[in-house]
């Protein structure tokens, strides 16, 4: 059992001022694996005060000092590798392989990339007649979701540290233990007192408290659109800058000349990775009408390469994070059937032999119309909608017919066509074929997918203010 009933404030683990606690459930076993304390507004006030007190000196540290700090964090993060992998598998249900190759790896890359980007970052720029200075924004409040316990936390913290901004982190209640490890890492490498503060708690108390706090200058949030909207409203009362990374309903456009097998594999991989609980996942696969039969066959062929089951036993698709999420996904699958989409594989209910744990059958709907609920709303589970198109113009139109704009994917061979589609998709990140991950590349959304960009130098910019000095 992991019982972490303390917060980390001003460089120390401290008792919560409240007595409420919350149990953390392993989604694969449905068993309680530990508890956290639910912080109070008083705990938050103490953390904000600690961060405020740390601001004058931390914001004045040199770039070299902060590069060194980030490098030490990355090295210690690496030392905790096994612990991070197993913790995420237990609290989120992601298979060990995914915890290692996706979750662990992303956190590591954000810290080392931030050090790299910071090394090249210019905080003072001379222009004709004026000087531009980039200075730390102040105290930042970070609110993160459960689906990537070390990715979203690490990108926000690494960028804030690079910019010289002290932070208060409130991780998701469902997956708090990875953040405890991060806190232990910061403590071990000697992050100055008050620069990093962790307050566990609910969204209604600590999340709401962060977004409305008069002494917090900036809020960076990743999570649902509904919560993002509340945060933006709350933050407006103190004219606080917000960065929001919200949902998506990203298209994967398969071009006429694409290798069908590869495209089907890529599409299935999107819904399988992290059990489809990925905001940038491709959940609408657009194929040429002429490819329909071939694509259906390819999907059925590649699906067995993504076995569902115990995340500690070499499977690729683990359970969903919670019963609540399981119910949400079930209701979307029902809705898809009601609306007339054709179920190719999967469906409602648990996969055979997996009655315990929040497992879902990977589900693929054919004959989806883009107006259907399942094509418009974010499902956050292993559910793929397949739509057909008759011309590239139509594919682009369908791709952009969504309130979201987080990501897009294009598969094919014709370079000109690939580029044309990539530049026509209204989204913050478009990937062509199997382009490699790049942690220096900005990440964020158009439209209702959010405001702002994270990762690399764009991530650092979020935690900075721009000052112009004339006559310097
Ligand atoms: P989900 O419904 O999938 O849990 P949320 O967007 O509600 O997604 O959660 C993401 C993060 O936002 C979590 O850390 C959660 O505690 C927090 N949160 C929830 N409600 C609020 C709120 N009203 N204000 C600020 N943060 C919140």
Tab-separated table of C-alpha atoms and ligand atoms in Angstrom:
chain	number	residue	atom	x	y	z
A	1	UNK	CA	0.000	0.000	0.000
A	2	UNK	CA	1.225	3.458	-0.832
A	3	UNK	CA	-0.117	5.886	1.709
A	4	UNK	CA	0.970	9.403	0.874
A	5	UNK	CA	-1.004	11.614	3.138
A	6	UNK	CA	1.305	14.594	2.986
A	7	UNK	CA	1.828	17.511	0.641
A	8	UNK	CA	5.211	18.878	-0.363
A	9	UNK	CA	5.442	22.552	0.498
A	10	UNK	CA	8.525	24.764	0.805
A	11	UNK	CA	10.943	21.870	0.446
A	12	UNK	CA	9.306	19.595	3.038
A	13	UNK	CA	6.657	16.903	3.298
A	14	UNK	CA	3.955	18.408	5.497
A	15	UNK	CA	0.727	17.145	7.056
A	16	UNK	CA	-2.480	18.188	5.335
A	17	UNK	CA	-4.528	20.733	7.279
A	18	UNK	CA	-7.623	18.691	6.409
A	19	UNK	CA	-8.401	15.127	7.355
A	20	UNK	CA	-10.023	13.915	4.152
A	21	UNK	CA	-8.275	11.229	2.129
A	22	UNK	CA	-8.986	9.466	-1.145
A	23	UNK	CA	-8.290	5.900	-2.175
A	24	UNK	CA	-6.386	5.148	-5.349
A	25	UNK	CA	-7.581	2.110	-7.307
A	26	UNK	CA	-5.573	-0.194	-9.568
A	27	UNK	CA	-7.832	-0.358	-12.655
A	28	UNK	CA	-6.602	-3.826	-13.610
A	29	UNK	CA	-7.523	-5.427	-10.281
A	30	UNK	CA	-10.100	-2.924	-8.946
A	31	UNK	CA	-8.164	-3.078	-5.671
A	32	UNK	CA	-7.195	-0.145	-3.486
A	33	UNK	CA	-3.443	0.441	-3.813
A	34	UNK	CA	-3.051	3.442	-1.578
A	35	UNK	CA	-4.384	6.764	-0.405
A	36	UNK	CA	-3.643	10.450	-0.769
A	37	UNK	CA	-4.785	13.318	1.362
A	38	UNK	CA	-7.166	15.812	-0.136
A	39	UNK	CA	-5.693	19.230	0.445
A	40	UNK	CA	-7.541	22.310	1.616
A	41	UNK	CA	-7.452	25.949	0.540
A	42	UNK	CA	-5.189	26.524	3.532
A	43	UNK	CA	-2.672	23.994	2.182
A	44	UNK	CA	-2.833	25.705	-1.182
A	45	UNK	CA	-2.282	29.150	0.375
A	46	UNK	CA	0.844	27.853	2.113
A	47	UNK	CA	2.176	26.429	-1.143
A	48	UNK	CA	1.476	29.672	-2.998
A	49	UNK	CA	3.251	31.641	-0.280
A	50	UNK	CA	6.274	29.322	-0.487
A	51	UNK	CA	6.383	29.753	-4.266
A	52	UNK	CA	6.053	33.552	-3.948
A	53	UNK	CA	8.911	33.625	-1.458
A	54	UNK	CA	11.057	31.528	-3.794
A	55	UNK	CA	10.318	33.685	-6.831
A	56	UNK	CA	12.774	36.582	-6.352
A	57	UNK	CA	15.829	34.366	-6.107
A	58	UNK	CA	14.745	31.559	-8.463
A	59	UNK	CA	13.787	33.969	-11.226
A	60	UNK	CA	17.257	35.513	-10.984
A	61	UNK	CA	19.207	32.248	-11.252
A	62	UNK	CA	21.371	32.005	-14.333
A	63	UNK	CA	20.467	29.997	-17.378
A	64	UNK	CA	23.477	27.754	-16.668
A	65	UNK	CA	22.266	27.041	-13.135
A	66	UNK	CA	18.853	26.032	-14.402
A	67	UNK	CA	20.314	23.909	-17.214
A	68	UNK	CA	22.353	22.074	-14.602
A	69	UNK	CA	19.285	21.596	-12.406
A	70	UNK	CA	17.276	20.149	-15.313
A	71	UNK	CA	20.108	17.810	-16.230
A	72	UNK	CA	20.349	16.555	-12.664
A	73	UNK	CA	16.588	15.973	-12.645
A	74	UNK	CA	16.791	13.996	-15.901
A	75	UNK	CA	19.603	11.850	-14.469
A	76	UNK	CA	17.729	11.137	-11.236
A	77	UNK	CA	14.539	10.459	-13.213
A	78	UNK	CA	16.491	7.822	-15.103
A	79	UNK	CA	17.642	6.317	-11.781
A	80	UNK	CA	13.998	5.896	-10.789
A	81	UNK	CA	13.071	4.208	-14.068
A	82	UNK	CA	11.738	0.884	-12.775
A	83	UNK	CA	9.783	2.550	-10.018
A	84	UNK	CA	8.176	5.009	-12.461
A	85	UNK	CA	7.231	2.230	-14.890
A	86	UNK	CA	5.614	0.021	-12.261
A	87	UNK	CA	3.868	2.906	-10.531
A	88	UNK	CA	2.210	4.055	-13.748
A	89	UNK	CA	1.208	0.500	-14.604
A	90	UNK	CA	-0.432	0.119	-11.198
A	91	UNK	CA	-2.234	3.448	-11.014
A	92	UNK	CA	-3.189	3.902	-14.669
A	93	UNK	CA	-3.348	0.316	-15.913
A	94	UNK	CA	-1.001	0.889	-18.831
A	95	UNK	CA	0.951	-2.204	-19.889
A	96	UNK	CA	4.561	-2.299	-18.670
A	97	UNK	CA	5.842	-1.865	-22.217
A	98	UNK	CA	3.715	1.280	-22.680
A	99	UNK	CA	4.726	2.589	-19.257
A	100	UNK	CA	8.349	2.242	-20.289
A	101	UNK	CA	8.309	3.251	-23.956
A	102	UNK	CA	5.698	5.963	-23.733
A	103	UNK	CA	5.221	7.256	-20.178
A	104	UNK	CA	8.721	6.933	-18.753
A	105	UNK	CA	10.318	7.995	-22.016
A	106	UNK	CA	8.190	11.123	-22.462
A	107	UNK	CA	8.918	12.425	-18.971
A	108	UNK	CA	12.635	11.870	-19.462
A	109	UNK	CA	12.609	13.615	-22.821
A	110	UNK	CA	10.799	16.663	-21.500
A	111	UNK	CA	13.445	17.277	-18.833
A	112	UNK	CA	16.390	16.707	-21.147
A	113	UNK	CA	14.776	18.671	-23.982
A	114	UNK	CA	14.053	21.600	-21.659
A	115	UNK	CA	17.760	21.665	-20.702
A	116	UNK	CA	18.683	21.604	-24.393
A	117	UNK	CA	16.178	24.285	-25.403
A	118	UNK	CA	17.187	26.462	-22.460
A	119	UNK	CA	20.847	26.279	-23.442
A	120	UNK	CA	19.965	27.871	-26.793
A	121	UNK	CA	17.280	30.206	-25.431
A	122	UNK	CA	17.804	33.922	-25.680
A	123	UNK	CA	16.317	35.970	-22.828
A	124	UNK	CA	17.575	39.333	-24.093
A	125	UNK	CA	17.240	40.495	-27.677
A	126	UNK	CA	18.494	43.753	-29.094
A	127	UNK	CA	16.282	45.395	-31.719
A	128	UNK	CA	16.621	48.733	-33.449
A	129	UNK	CA	15.716	51.278	-30.771
A	130	UNK	CA	14.716	48.865	-28.024
A	131	UNK	CA	15.712	45.823	-26.038
A	132	UNK	CA	13.352	42.904	-25.405
A	133	UNK	CA	13.747	40.973	-22.201
A	134	UNK	CA	11.971	37.765	-21.370
A	135	UNK	CA	11.381	37.343	-17.657
A	136	UNK	CA	9.770	34.662	-15.548
A	137	UNK	CA	5.997	35.085	-15.396
A	138	UNK	CA	5.879	34.566	-11.628
A	139	UNK	CA	4.168	31.728	-9.780
A	140	UNK	CA	2.575	29.032	-11.944
A	141	UNK	CA	-0.247	26.660	-11.039
A	142	UNK	CA	-0.206	23.335	-12.882
A	143	UNK	CA	-3.285	21.114	-13.088
A	144	UNK	CA	-2.841	17.750	-14.789
A	145	UNK	CA	-5.041	14.809	-15.815
A	146	UNK	CA	-4.655	11.067	-15.235
A	147	UNK	CA	-3.926	9.758	-18.738
A	148	UNK	CA	-0.193	10.634	-18.871
A	149	UNK	CA	1.034	10.901	-15.285
A	150	UNK	CA	4.633	11.821	-16.196
A	151	UNK	CA	4.179	13.450	-19.592
A	152	UNK	CA	1.960	16.410	-18.806
A	153	UNK	CA	3.474	16.994	-15.376
A	154	UNK	CA	7.035	16.846	-16.727
A	155	UNK	CA	6.538	19.104	-19.725
A	156	UNK	CA	4.920	21.777	-17.547
A	157	UNK	CA	7.429	21.523	-14.688
A	158	UNK	CA	10.477	21.364	-16.983
A	159	UNK	CA	9.349	24.444	-18.927
A	160	UNK	CA	8.548	26.373	-15.744
A	161	UNK	CA	11.915	25.518	-14.212
A	162	UNK	CA	13.680	26.518	-17.425
A	163	UNK	CA	11.901	29.874	-17.302
A	164	UNK	CA	12.645	30.444	-13.600
A	165	UNK	CA	9.054	30.085	-12.457
A	166	UNK	CA	8.202	28.377	-9.137
A	167	UNK	CA	5.212	26.036	-9.348
A	168	UNK	CA	2.364	24.411	-7.474
A	169	UNK	CA	1.334	21.083	-8.985
A	170	UNK	CA	-2.050	19.447	-8.506
A	171	UNK	CA	-2.021	16.074	-10.235
A	172	UNK	CA	-5.137	14.034	-10.979
A	173	UNK	CA	-6.592	12.203	-7.973
A	174	UNK	CA	-6.718	8.905	-9.935
A	175	UNK	CA	-2.965	8.796	-10.685
A	176	UNK	CA	-1.097	10.723	-7.988
A	177	UNK	CA	1.797	8.373	-7.293
A	178	UNK	CA	3.943	9.184	-10.329
A	179	UNK	CA	3.860	12.813	-9.166
A	180	UNK	CA	5.044	11.690	-5.732
A	181	UNK	CA	8.085	10.103	-7.412
A	182	UNK	CA	8.740	13.313	-9.345
A	183	UNK	CA	8.586	15.216	-6.049
A	184	UNK	CA	11.101	12.812	-4.509
A	185	UNK	CA	13.369	13.403	-7.514
A	186	UNK	CA	13.211	17.199	-7.107
A	187	UNK	CA	13.856	16.842	-3.385
A	188	UNK	CA	16.831	14.562	-3.971
A	189	UNK	CA	18.544	16.816	-6.516
A	190	UNK	CA	18.066	19.884	-4.337
A	191	UNK	CA	15.520	21.977	-6.217
A	192	UNK	CA	15.490	25.135	-4.060
A	193	UNK	CA	12.826	25.382	-1.326
A	194	UNK	CA	9.484	26.660	-2.564
A	195	UNK	CA	10.333	26.241	-6.255
A	196	UNK	CA	8.340	23.023	-6.456
A	197	UNK	CA	5.220	22.439	-4.368
A	198	UNK	CA	2.807	19.526	-4.579
A	199	UNK	CA	-0.708	19.810	-3.208
A	200	UNK	CA	-2.926	16.810	-3.755
A	201	UNK	CA	-6.668	17.231	-3.803
A	202	UNK	CA	-9.836	17.473	-5.800
A	203	UNK	CA	-10.468	19.648	-8.815
A	204	UNK	CA	-13.273	21.438	-7.000
A	205	UNK	CA	-11.064	22.525	-4.108
A	206	UNK	CA	-7.412	22.666	-5.193
A	207	UNK	CA	-7.952	22.972	-8.956
A	208	UNK	CA	-10.524	25.687	-8.483
A	209	UNK	CA	-8.322	27.302	-5.831
A	210	UNK	CA	-5.382	27.467	-8.238
A	211	UNK	CA	-7.332	28.999	-11.095
A	212	UNK	CA	-8.838	31.714	-8.895
A	213	UNK	CA	-5.852	32.413	-6.634
A	214	UNK	CA	-4.840	36.087	-6.713
A	215	UNK	CA	-1.170	35.242	-6.083
A	216	UNK	CA	-0.843	32.768	-8.938
A	217	UNK	CA	0.180	34.447	-12.187
A	218	UNK	CA	-0.312	31.682	-14.699
A	219	UNK	CA	-2.288	28.447	-14.887
A	220	UNK	CA	-1.323	25.615	-17.195
A	221	UNK	CA	-4.020	22.982	-17.494
A	222	UNK	CA	-4.391	19.747	-19.404
A	223	UNK	CA	-7.718	17.946	-19.255
A	224	UNK	CA	-11.299	18.037	-20.445
A	225	UNK	CA	-12.896	20.912	-22.320
A	226	UNK	CA	-15.578	21.355	-19.663
A	227	UNK	CA	-12.986	21.825	-16.923
A	228	UNK	CA	-10.859	24.024	-19.194
A	229	UNK	CA	-13.836	26.315	-19.642
A	230	UNK	CA	-14.314	26.608	-15.864
A	231	UNK	CA	-10.620	27.353	-15.378
A	232	UNK	CA	-10.658	30.076	-18.012
A	233	UNK	CA	-13.722	31.705	-16.439
A	234	UNK	CA	-12.192	31.535	-12.982
A	235	UNK	CA	-8.846	32.860	-14.133
A	236	UNK	CA	-10.505	35.811	-15.844
A	237	UNK	CA	-11.403	37.330	-12.480
A	238	UNK	CA	-7.743	37.991	-11.730
A	239	UNK	CA	-6.743	38.457	-15.411
A	240	UNK	CA	-4.545	35.410	-15.141
A	241	UNK	CA	-2.879	34.003	-18.229
A	242	UNK	CA	-4.012	30.447	-19.014
A	243	UNK	CA	-2.637	27.690	-21.188
A	244	UNK	CA	-5.121	24.933	-21.968
A	245	UNK	CA	-4.457	21.598	-23.594
A	246	UNK	CA	-7.875	20.031	-24.084
A	247	UNK	CA	-9.540	17.352	-26.168
A	248	UNK	CA	-9.267	16.203	-29.727
A	249	UNK	CA	-11.012	14.209	-32.422
A	250	UNK	CA	-8.066	13.901	-34.718
A	251	UNK	CA	-8.282	12.580	-38.278
A	252	UNK	CA	-5.975	10.021	-39.850
A	253	UNK	CA	-6.205	10.480	-43.602
A	254	UNK	CA	-5.207	7.433	-45.615
A	255	UNK	CA	-4.310	8.425	-49.173
A	256	UNK	CA	-5.139	6.338	-52.228
A	257	UNK	CA	-1.511	5.195	-52.651
A	258	UNK	CA	-0.974	4.231	-49.004
A	259	UNK	CA	0.057	0.762	-47.937
A	260	UNK	CA	-3.262	-0.473	-46.535
A	261	UNK	CA	-1.695	-2.860	-44.053
A	262	UNK	CA	0.569	-0.145	-42.625
A	263	UNK	CA	-2.263	2.379	-42.461
A	264	UNK	CA	-4.548	-0.119	-40.692
A	265	UNK	CA	-1.810	-0.915	-38.211
A	266	UNK	CA	-1.199	2.764	-37.518
A	267	UNK	CA	-4.919	3.392	-37.035
A	268	UNK	CA	-5.323	0.455	-34.649
A	269	UNK	CA	-2.195	1.515	-32.789
A	270	UNK	CA	-3.826	4.884	-32.118
A	271	UNK	CA	-6.797	3.381	-30.334
A	272	UNK	CA	-4.702	0.705	-28.615
A	273	UNK	CA	-1.958	2.893	-27.133
A	274	UNK	CA	-2.902	3.827	-23.577
A	275	UNK	CA	-6.270	2.176	-24.365
A	276	UNK	CA	-7.129	5.169	-26.524
A	277	UNK	CA	-6.916	7.528	-23.550
A	278	UNK	CA	-4.811	9.982	-25.525
A	279	UNK	CA	-5.971	13.492	-26.410
A	280	UNK	CA	-3.969	13.550	-29.653
A	281	UNK	CA	-4.995	10.041	-30.777
A	282	UNK	CA	-6.382	9.613	-34.268
A	283	UNK	CA	-9.947	8.483	-33.685
A	284	UNK	CA	-11.426	9.236	-37.095
A	285	UNK	CA	-9.813	7.222	-39.876
A	286	UNK	CA	-10.594	8.570	-43.339
A	287	UNK	CA	-10.114	6.126	-46.198
A	288	UNK	CA	-10.865	6.361	-49.928
A	289	UNK	CA	-14.247	4.691	-50.642
A	290	UNK	CA	-12.487	2.265	-52.989
A	291	UNK	CA	-10.293	0.991	-50.139
A	292	UNK	CA	-13.118	0.021	-47.783
A	293	UNK	CA	-13.090	-3.753	-48.101
A	294	UNK	CA	-9.340	-4.004	-48.168
A	295	UNK	CA	-9.068	-1.786	-45.099
A	296	UNK	CA	-11.662	-3.791	-43.165
A	297	UNK	CA	-9.746	-6.983	-43.822
A	298	UNK	CA	-6.445	-5.368	-42.838
A	299	UNK	CA	-7.920	-4.084	-39.536
A	300	UNK	CA	-9.124	-7.576	-38.671
A	301	UNK	CA	-5.710	-8.995	-39.512
A	302	UNK	CA	-3.709	-6.531	-37.406
A	303	UNK	CA	-5.994	-6.434	-34.348
A	304	UNK	CA	-4.654	-9.667	-32.794
A	305	UNK	CA	-1.247	-7.947	-32.604
A	306	UNK	CA	-2.761	-5.768	-29.885
A	307	UNK	CA	-3.898	-8.189	-27.175
A	308	UNK	CA	-6.077	-6.890	-24.337
A	309	UNK	CA	-5.375	-7.988	-20.786
A	310	UNK	CA	-3.344	-7.758	-17.608
A	311	UNK	CA	-0.926	-4.834	-17.995
A	312	UNK	CA	1.750	-6.750	-16.112
A	313	UNK	CA	1.563	-9.730	-18.480
A	314	UNK	CA	2.900	-8.500	-21.813
A	315	UNK	CA	-0.388	-7.249	-23.256
A	316	UNK	CA	-0.640	-4.121	-25.365
A	317	UNK	CA	-4.086	-2.854	-24.352
A	318	UNK	CA	-4.724	-2.481	-20.632
A	319	UNK	CA	-7.911	-1.491	-18.811
A	320	UNK	CA	-9.362	2.017	-18.789
A	321	UNK	CA	-8.407	4.127	-15.795
A	322	UNK	CA	-11.677	3.926	-13.857
A	323	UNK	CA	-15.202	2.580	-13.723
A	324	UNK	CA	-16.456	6.056	-14.606
A	325	UNK	CA	-14.359	6.062	-17.783
A	326	UNK	CA	-15.489	2.521	-18.588
A	327	UNK	CA	-19.141	3.584	-18.352
A	328	UNK	CA	-18.528	6.632	-20.533
A	329	UNK	CA	-16.918	4.528	-23.252
A	330	UNK	CA	-19.718	1.935	-23.092
A	331	UNK	CA	-22.332	4.617	-23.604
A	332	UNK	CA	-20.491	5.938	-26.677
A	333	UNK	CA	-20.337	2.441	-28.174
A	334	UNK	CA	-24.101	2.091	-27.589
A	335	UNK	CA	-24.648	5.512	-29.132
A	336	UNK	CA	-22.642	4.530	-32.218
A	337	UNK	CA	-24.842	1.492	-32.758
A	338	UNK	CA	-28.018	3.489	-32.172
A	339	UNK	CA	-26.918	6.089	-34.695
A	340	UNK	CA	-26.414	3.438	-37.363
A	341	UNK	CA	-22.662	2.961	-37.532
A	342	UNK	CA	-21.653	-0.609	-38.378
A	343	UNK	CA	-19.684	-2.496	-35.760
A	344	UNK	CA	-16.741	-4.223	-37.434
A	345	UNK	CA	-15.115	-5.507	-34.255
A	346	UNK	CA	-15.576	-5.000	-30.516
A	347	UNK	CA	-18.758	-3.646	-28.984
A	348	UNK	CA	-20.126	-3.213	-25.497
A	349	UNK	CA	-19.248	-5.352	-22.500
A	350	UNK	CA	-15.975	-6.703	-21.220
A	351	UNK	CA	-13.678	-8.871	-23.350
A	352	UNK	CA	-14.084	-12.577	-22.651
A	353	UNK	CA	-12.262	-13.745	-19.542
A	354	UNK	CA	-11.593	-10.215	-18.294
A	355	UNK	CA	-14.514	-9.642	-15.944
A	356	UNK	CA	-12.395	-8.006	-13.265
A	357	UNK	CA	-10.752	-4.720	-14.230
A	358	UNK	CA	-12.051	-1.915	-16.425
A	359	UNK	CA	-11.289	-3.632	-19.726
A	360	UNK	CA	-12.954	-2.627	-22.985
A	361	UNK	CA	-13.043	-4.431	-26.308
A	362	UNK	CA	-11.105	-2.477	-28.950
A	363	UNK	CA	-13.945	-1.316	-31.158
A	364	UNK	CA	-14.008	-0.281	-34.797
A	365	UNK	CA	-17.063	1.321	-36.388
A	366	UNK	CA	-17.431	1.366	-40.165
A	367	UNK	CA	-19.829	3.498	-42.217
A	368	UNK	CA	-19.549	6.391	-39.807
A	369	UNK	CA	-20.996	9.725	-40.828
A	370	UNK	CA	-19.046	12.709	-39.535
A	371	UNK	CA	-22.237	14.173	-38.062
A	372	UNK	CA	-22.644	11.235	-35.656
A	373	UNK	CA	-21.928	11.749	-31.969
A	374	UNK	CA	-19.117	9.176	-32.060
A	375	UNK	CA	-17.403	11.186	-34.815
A	376	UNK	CA	-17.800	14.519	-33.057
A	377	UNK	CA	-17.222	13.863	-29.358
A	378	UNK	CA	-14.040	12.722	-27.693
A	379	UNK	CA	-14.585	9.142	-26.443
A	380	UNK	CA	-11.233	8.562	-24.700
A	381	UNK	CA	-11.211	4.819	-25.151
A	382	UNK	CA	-10.176	2.255	-27.781
A	383	UNK	CA	-12.849	3.204	-30.293
A	384	UNK	CA	-12.163	3.994	-33.950
A	385	UNK	CA	-14.566	5.585	-36.409
A	386	UNK	CA	-13.900	4.810	-40.065
A	387	UNK	CA	-15.238	7.273	-42.624
A	388	UNK	CA	-14.904	7.202	-46.396
A	389	UNK	CA	-14.139	9.987	-48.860
A	390	UNK	CA	-14.245	10.351	-52.625
A	391	UNK	CA	-11.800	13.211	-53.187
A	392	UNK	CA	-8.934	14.839	-51.305
A	393	UNK	CA	-11.050	17.990	-50.942
A	394	UNK	CA	-13.717	15.940	-49.220
A	395	UNK	CA	-11.134	14.307	-46.941
A	396	UNK	CA	-9.857	17.736	-45.901
A	397	UNK	CA	-13.376	19.033	-45.354
A	398	UNK	CA	-14.289	16.065	-43.122
A	399	UNK	CA	-10.996	16.363	-41.238
A	400	UNK	CA	-11.738	19.974	-40.368
A	401	UNK	CA	-15.434	19.468	-39.633
A	402	UNK	CA	-14.884	19.306	-35.870
A	403	UNK	CA	-14.704	21.739	-32.969
A	404	UNK	CA	-11.247	20.327	-32.211
A	405	UNK	CA	-7.839	20.893	-33.771
A	406	UNK	CA	-5.200	19.132	-31.752
A	407	UNK	CA	-3.602	16.764	-34.244
A	408	UNK	CA	-3.839	15.165	-37.668
A	409	UNK	CA	-2.142	12.247	-39.406
A	410	UNK	CA	-1.601	11.476	-43.099
A	411	UNK	CA	-0.478	8.199	-44.625
A	412	UNK	CA	0.556	7.727	-48.222
A	413	UNK	CA	3.421	7.960	-50.713
A	414	UNK	CA	2.873	11.007	-52.920
A	415	UNK	CA	4.915	13.723	-51.173
A	416	UNK	CA	2.989	16.577	-52.722
A	417	UNK	CA	-0.367	15.141	-51.681
A	418	UNK	CA	0.937	14.356	-48.187
A	419	UNK	CA	2.096	17.951	-47.752
A	420	UNK	CA	-1.110	19.363	-49.202
A	421	UNK	CA	-3.256	17.442	-46.732
A	422	UNK	CA	-0.875	18.173	-43.817
A	423	UNK	CA	-1.005	21.899	-44.456
A	424	UNK	CA	-4.796	21.910	-44.908
A	425	UNK	CA	-5.651	20.229	-41.631
A	426	UNK	CA	-6.514	22.894	-39.041
A	427	UNK	CA	-4.587	21.436	-36.122
A	428	UNK	CA	-1.550	22.199	-34.004
A	429	UNK	CA	0.418	19.093	-34.968
A	430	UNK	CA	0.248	16.974	-38.113
A	431	UNK	CA	2.292	13.846	-38.565
A	432	UNK	CA	3.172	12.407	-41.957
A	433	UNK	CA	3.532	8.605	-42.062
A	434	UNK	CA	5.690	7.289	-39.226
A	435	UNK	CA	7.611	10.491	-38.522
A	436	UNK	CA	9.660	10.166	-35.361
A	437	UNK	CA	8.738	11.856	-32.103
A	438	UNK	CA	10.364	15.266	-31.649
A	439	UNK	CA	10.347	16.799	-28.197
A	440	UNK	CA	11.535	20.164	-29.494
A	441	UNK	CA	8.399	20.464	-31.680
A	442	UNK	CA	5.574	22.604	-30.224
A	443	UNK	CA	2.508	20.744	-28.983
A	444	UNK	CA	-0.950	22.287	-28.588
A	445	UNK	CA	-4.258	22.804	-30.271
A	446	UNK	CA	-6.292	24.997	-32.583
A	447	UNK	CA	-9.957	25.763	-31.909
A	448	UNK	CA	-11.485	24.056	-28.840
A	449	UNK	CA	-8.393	21.888	-28.381
A	450	UNK	CA	-6.820	24.650	-26.416
A	451	UNK	CA	-4.714	27.733	-26.028
A	452	UNK	CA	-0.933	27.866	-26.045
A	453	UNK	CA	1.886	25.495	-26.874
A	454	UNK	CA	4.029	23.182	-24.777
A	455	UNK	CA	7.328	21.302	-25.300
A	456	UNK	CA	10.783	22.702	-26.117
A	457	UNK	CA	11.315	26.440	-26.499
A	458	UNK	CA	7.603	27.149	-27.093
A	459	UNK	CA	6.934	25.509	-23.731
A	460	UNK	CA	9.445	27.803	-22.034
A	461	UNK	CA	7.857	30.891	-23.652
A	462	UNK	CA	4.571	30.124	-21.864
A	463	UNK	CA	6.191	30.805	-18.492
A	464	UNK	CA	7.706	34.133	-19.534
A	465	UNK	CA	6.605	37.740	-19.757
A	466	UNK	CA	8.047	40.054	-22.371
A	467	UNK	CA	9.469	43.371	-21.258
A	468	UNK	CA	10.520	46.065	-23.706
A	469	UNK	CA	13.128	48.533	-22.532
A	470	UNK	CA	13.638	51.717	-24.494
A	471	UNK	CA	16.870	53.680	-24.188
A	472	UNK	CA	18.711	50.761	-22.592
B	1	LIG	P1	-11.653	13.966	-16.084
B	1	LIG	O1	-13.122	14.278	-16.054
B	1	LIG	O2	-11.290	13.025	-17.125
B	1	LIG	O3	-11.086	13.578	-14.746
B	1	LIG	P2	-10.844	16.718	-15.831
B	1	LIG	O4	-10.570	17.702	-16.901
B	1	LIG	O5	-12.005	16.995	-14.963
B	1	LIG	O6	-10.922	15.314	-16.530
B	1	LIG	O7	-9.554	16.544	-14.905
B	1	LIG	C1	-8.266	17.002	-15.202
B	1	LIG	C2	-7.687	17.696	-13.976
B	1	LIG	O8	-8.500	18.825	-13.676
B	1	LIG	C3	-7.668	16.849	-12.700
B	1	LIG	O9	-6.484	17.134	-11.983
B	1	LIG	C4	-8.888	17.350	-11.958
B	1	LIG	O10	-8.815	17.168	-10.555
B	1	LIG	C5	-8.868	18.831	-12.308
B	1	LIG	N1	-10.150	19.526	-12.145
B	1	LIG	C6	-11.400	18.991	-12.143
B	1	LIG	N2	-12.325	19.957	-11.935
B	1	LIG	C7	-11.653	21.119	-11.830
B	1	LIG	C8	-12.045	22.490	-11.619
B	1	LIG	N3	-13.310	22.855	-11.477
B	1	LIG	N4	-11.070	23.433	-11.573
B	1	LIG	C9	-9.782	23.103	-11.742
B	1	LIG	N5	-9.352	21.846	-11.916
B	1	LIG	C10	-10.265	20.854	-11.961
